[in-house]
Amino acid sequence: MSFIDKSNIFLENECSTKEELFEFLSGKAKELNISDDIKDVIEGLYDREKEGNTVIADMIAMPHARIESVKNLKVILISLKNPISYNPDDNIDLVYSILSPLNANDEFIDTLTSIAIVAQDEDFQNIIRNSKLGNEEKISLEIDNILKMYNQI
């Protein structure tokens, strides 16, 4: 099993606002059977944003939420076709989103750590940014390779 399954990777996404991005994430959460409650996911993402900025690196955000309706912890990766204004001071073009059940404490912390490791690899982030539709499996495998180097999987 991959850290981020290829079916959870969306390249060249055309969202143009943070609102569209959160709507896309919540719709995919339902479509991928991560949660059956779109409204709960959107509210969870916005509630977490109220606690503090989720931009984790230059041009990279990690919107995340621990939500009652989420069945199993999953990560969704999105590359945006064009950067969007995520916060007044931050534009982003890559998104690693974590959707987690309320009780997945250790797994949630481990996932945050793994994403931080992957996001630090600037060359790989540029590969994602330049990837076209159809490269999802390659990206999933490369993320696993990076995490194996750090004994994360």
mmCIF file of C-alpha atoms in Angstrom:
data_model
loop_
_atom_site.group_PDB
_atom_site.id
_atom_site.type_symbol
_atom_site.label_atom_id
_atom_site.label_comp_id
_atom_site.label_asym_id
_atom_site.label_seq_id
_atom_site.Cartn_x
_atom_site.Cartn_y
_atom_site.Cartn_z
ATOM 1 C CA MET A 1 0.000 0.000 0.000
ATOM 2 C CA SER A 2 1.334 3.422 -0.961
ATOM 3 C CA PHE A 3 1.561 6.427 1.337
ATOM 4 C CA ILE A 4 -0.555 8.349 -1.203
ATOM 5 C CA ASP A 5 -2.476 6.088 -3.544
ATOM 6 C CA LYS A 6 -2.421 7.125 -7.191
ATOM 7 C CA SER A 7 -6.217 7.520 -7.080
ATOM 8 C CA ASN A 8 -5.698 10.266 -4.457
ATOM 9 C CA ILE A 9 -3.341 12.314 -6.680
ATOM 10 C CA PHE A 10 -4.812 15.025 -8.889
ATOM 11 C CA LEU A 11 -2.487 16.771 -11.329
ATOM 12 C CA GLU A 12 -3.054 19.980 -13.284
ATOM 13 C CA ASN A 13 -6.097 20.873 -11.199
ATOM 14 C CA GLU A 14 -7.892 24.030 -12.298
ATOM 15 C CA CYS A 15 -9.149 25.345 -8.949
ATOM 16 C CA SER A 16 -8.622 29.091 -8.883
ATOM 17 C CA THR A 17 -9.512 29.949 -5.274
ATOM 18 C CA LYS A 18 -9.113 28.452 -1.821
ATOM 19 C CA GLU A 19 -12.887 28.002 -1.708
ATOM 20 C CA GLU A 20 -12.859 25.995 -4.938
ATOM 21 C CA LEU A 21 -9.950 23.944 -3.602
ATOM 22 C CA PHE A 22 -11.801 23.047 -0.386
ATOM 23 C CA GLU A 23 -14.933 22.187 -2.385
ATOM 24 C CA PHE A 24 -12.828 19.958 -4.660
ATOM 25 C CA LEU A 25 -11.187 18.255 -1.663
ATOM 26 C CA SER A 26 -14.504 17.595 0.041
ATOM 27 C CA GLY A 27 -16.072 16.297 -3.173
ATOM 28 C CA LYS A 28 -13.142 13.944 -3.711
ATOM 29 C CA ALA A 29 -13.379 12.809 -0.083
ATOM 30 C CA LYS A 30 -16.922 11.646 -0.784
ATOM 31 C CA GLU A 31 -16.067 10.197 -4.200
ATOM 32 C CA LEU A 32 -13.098 8.250 -2.767
ATOM 33 C CA ASN A 33 -15.201 7.011 0.167
ATOM 34 C CA ILE A 34 -13.054 8.864 2.715
ATOM 35 C CA SER A 35 -16.111 10.619 4.143
ATOM 36 C CA ASP A 36 -19.789 10.566 3.303
ATOM 37 C CA ASP A 37 -20.364 14.137 4.486
ATOM 38 C CA ILE A 38 -19.085 16.864 2.147
ATOM 39 C CA LYS A 39 -20.265 19.654 4.453
ATOM 40 C CA ASP A 40 -18.444 18.106 7.432
ATOM 41 C CA VAL A 41 -15.173 17.998 5.458
ATOM 42 C CA ILE A 42 -15.434 21.610 4.267
ATOM 43 C CA GLU A 43 -16.264 22.809 7.789
ATOM 44 C CA GLY A 44 -13.395 20.771 9.240
ATOM 45 C CA LEU A 45 -10.899 22.277 6.796
ATOM 46 C CA TYR A 46 -12.070 25.838 7.484
ATOM 47 C CA ASP A 47 -12.161 25.261 11.254
ATOM 48 C CA ARG A 48 -8.524 24.112 11.158
ATOM 49 C CA GLU A 49 -7.543 27.160 9.081
ATOM 50 C CA LYS A 50 -8.975 29.402 11.816
ATOM 51 C CA GLU A 51 -6.403 27.901 14.221
ATOM 52 C CA GLY A 52 -3.456 28.921 12.037
ATOM 53 C CA ASN A 53 -1.896 28.986 8.626
ATOM 54 C CA THR A 54 -1.420 25.579 6.970
ATOM 55 C CA VAL A 55 1.174 26.718 4.436
ATOM 56 C CA ILE A 56 4.165 24.474 5.209
ATOM 57 C CA ALA A 57 6.732 25.520 2.602
ATOM 58 C CA ASP A 58 7.141 27.869 -0.315
ATOM 59 C CA MET A 59 4.038 27.425 -2.502
ATOM 60 C CA ILE A 60 2.883 24.323 -0.547
ATOM 61 C CA ALA A 61 -0.156 24.055 1.732
ATOM 62 C CA MET A 62 -1.280 21.209 3.949
ATOM 63 C CA PRO A 63 -4.965 21.778 4.709
ATOM 64 C CA HIS A 64 -5.985 19.111 7.158
ATOM 65 C CA ALA A 65 -8.757 18.182 9.498
ATOM 66 C CA ARG A 66 -9.698 15.558 12.016
ATOM 67 C CA ILE A 67 -13.345 14.880 11.324
ATOM 68 C CA GLU A 68 -15.978 12.596 12.778
ATOM 69 C CA SER A 69 -17.282 11.512 9.356
ATOM 70 C CA VAL A 70 -13.851 10.386 8.078
ATOM 71 C CA LYS A 71 -13.523 6.607 8.101
ATOM 72 C CA ASN A 72 -9.758 6.122 7.583
ATOM 73 C CA LEU A 73 -6.881 8.576 7.425
ATOM 74 C CA LYS A 74 -6.037 9.490 3.833
ATOM 75 C CA VAL A 75 -3.802 12.001 2.082
ATOM 76 C CA ILE A 76 -4.858 13.758 -1.112
ATOM 77 C CA LEU A 77 -2.188 15.421 -3.273
ATOM 78 C CA ILE A 78 -3.135 18.155 -5.727
ATOM 79 C CA SER A 79 -0.979 20.106 -8.136
ATOM 80 C CA LEU A 80 -2.641 23.288 -9.323
ATOM 81 C CA LYS A 81 -2.344 24.342 -12.929
ATOM 82 C CA ASN A 82 -1.908 27.939 -11.750
ATOM 83 C CA PRO A 83 -0.987 29.275 -8.293
ATOM 84 C CA ILE A 84 -3.842 30.497 -6.121
ATOM 85 C CA SER A 85 -3.978 32.966 -3.262
ATOM 86 C CA TYR A 86 -4.292 30.733 -0.220
ATOM 87 C CA ASN A 87 -3.887 33.413 2.439
ATOM 88 C CA PRO A 88 -3.241 37.136 2.089
ATOM 89 C CA ASP A 89 0.527 36.545 2.221
ATOM 90 C CA ASP A 90 0.744 33.124 0.532
ATOM 91 C CA ASN A 91 0.229 31.768 -2.947
ATOM 92 C CA ILE A 92 0.332 28.005 -3.419
ATOM 93 C CA ASP A 93 0.424 25.512 -6.258
ATOM 94 C CA LEU A 94 0.807 22.206 -4.361
ATOM 95 C CA VAL A 95 -1.527 20.758 -1.755
ATOM 96 C CA TYR A 96 -1.035 17.811 0.574
ATOM 97 C CA SER A 97 -4.340 17.421 2.400
ATOM 98 C CA ILE A 98 -4.809 15.071 5.353
ATOM 99 C CA LEU A 99 -8.293 13.923 6.269
ATOM 100 C CA SER A 100 -8.332 11.955 9.483
ATOM 101 C CA PRO A 101 -10.792 10.366 11.887
ATOM 102 C CA LEU A 102 -10.911 11.998 15.316
ATOM 103 C CA ASN A 103 -9.205 9.069 17.052
ATOM 104 C CA ALA A 104 -6.216 8.559 14.719
ATOM 105 C CA ASN A 105 -3.759 10.445 16.950
ATOM 106 C CA ASP A 106 -0.479 8.581 16.326
ATOM 107 C CA GLU A 107 -1.212 7.940 12.658
ATOM 108 C CA PHE A 108 -2.063 11.621 12.188
ATOM 109 C CA ILE A 109 1.241 12.772 13.728
ATOM 110 C CA ASP A 110 3.199 10.199 11.671
ATOM 111 C CA THR A 111 1.467 11.435 8.511
ATOM 112 C CA LEU A 112 2.289 15.079 9.296
ATOM 113 C CA THR A 113 5.931 14.072 9.724
ATOM 114 C CA SER A 114 5.995 12.117 6.457
ATOM 115 C CA ILE A 115 4.507 14.999 4.482
ATOM 116 C CA ALA A 116 7.045 17.385 5.993
ATOM 117 C CA ILE A 117 9.839 15.069 4.820
ATOM 118 C CA VAL A 118 8.452 14.825 1.281
ATOM 119 C CA ALA A 119 7.757 18.573 1.064
ATOM 120 C CA GLN A 120 11.389 19.382 1.919
ATOM 121 C CA ASP A 121 12.552 17.740 -1.303
ATOM 122 C CA GLU A 122 12.362 20.792 -3.561
ATOM 123 C CA ASP A 123 13.472 18.915 -6.673
ATOM 124 C CA PHE A 124 10.651 16.430 -6.212
ATOM 125 C CA GLN A 125 8.110 19.216 -5.634
ATOM 126 C CA ASN A 126 9.165 20.683 -8.990
ATOM 127 C CA ILE A 127 8.705 17.279 -10.619
ATOM 128 C CA ILE A 128 5.140 17.202 -9.263
ATOM 129 C CA ARG A 129 4.498 20.752 -10.470
ATOM 130 C CA ASN A 130 5.622 19.812 -13.977
ATOM 131 C CA SER A 131 3.875 16.439 -14.105
ATOM 132 C CA LYS A 132 1.030 15.861 -16.501
ATOM 133 C CA LEU A 133 -2.110 13.811 -16.111
ATOM 134 C CA GLY A 134 -1.183 10.136 -16.257
ATOM 135 C CA ASN A 135 1.920 10.464 -14.031
ATOM 136 C CA GLU A 136 0.049 9.788 -10.785
ATOM 137 C CA GLU A 137 1.493 6.306 -10.280
ATOM 138 C CA LYS A 138 5.078 7.537 -10.816
ATOM 139 C CA ILE A 139 4.537 10.257 -8.219
ATOM 140 C CA SER A 140 3.036 7.802 -5.737
ATOM 141 C CA LEU A 141 6.025 5.463 -6.151
ATOM 142 C CA GLU A 142 8.548 8.291 -5.807
ATOM 143 C CA ILE A 143 6.905 9.488 -2.577
ATOM 144 C CA ASP A 144 7.248 5.946 -1.219
ATOM 145 C CA ASN A 145 10.926 5.900 -2.265
ATOM 146 C CA ILE A 146 11.606 9.197 -0.474
ATOM 147 C CA LEU A 147 9.908 7.970 2.687
ATOM 148 C CA LYS A 148 11.808 4.663 2.578
ATOM 149 C CA MET A 149 15.092 6.632 2.592
ATOM 150 C CA TYR A 150 13.980 8.160 5.903
ATOM 151 C CA ASN A 151 12.583 4.855 7.275
ATOM 152 C CA GLN A 152 9.077 6.299 7.331
ATOM 153 C CA ILE A 153 7.495 3.303 5.555
#
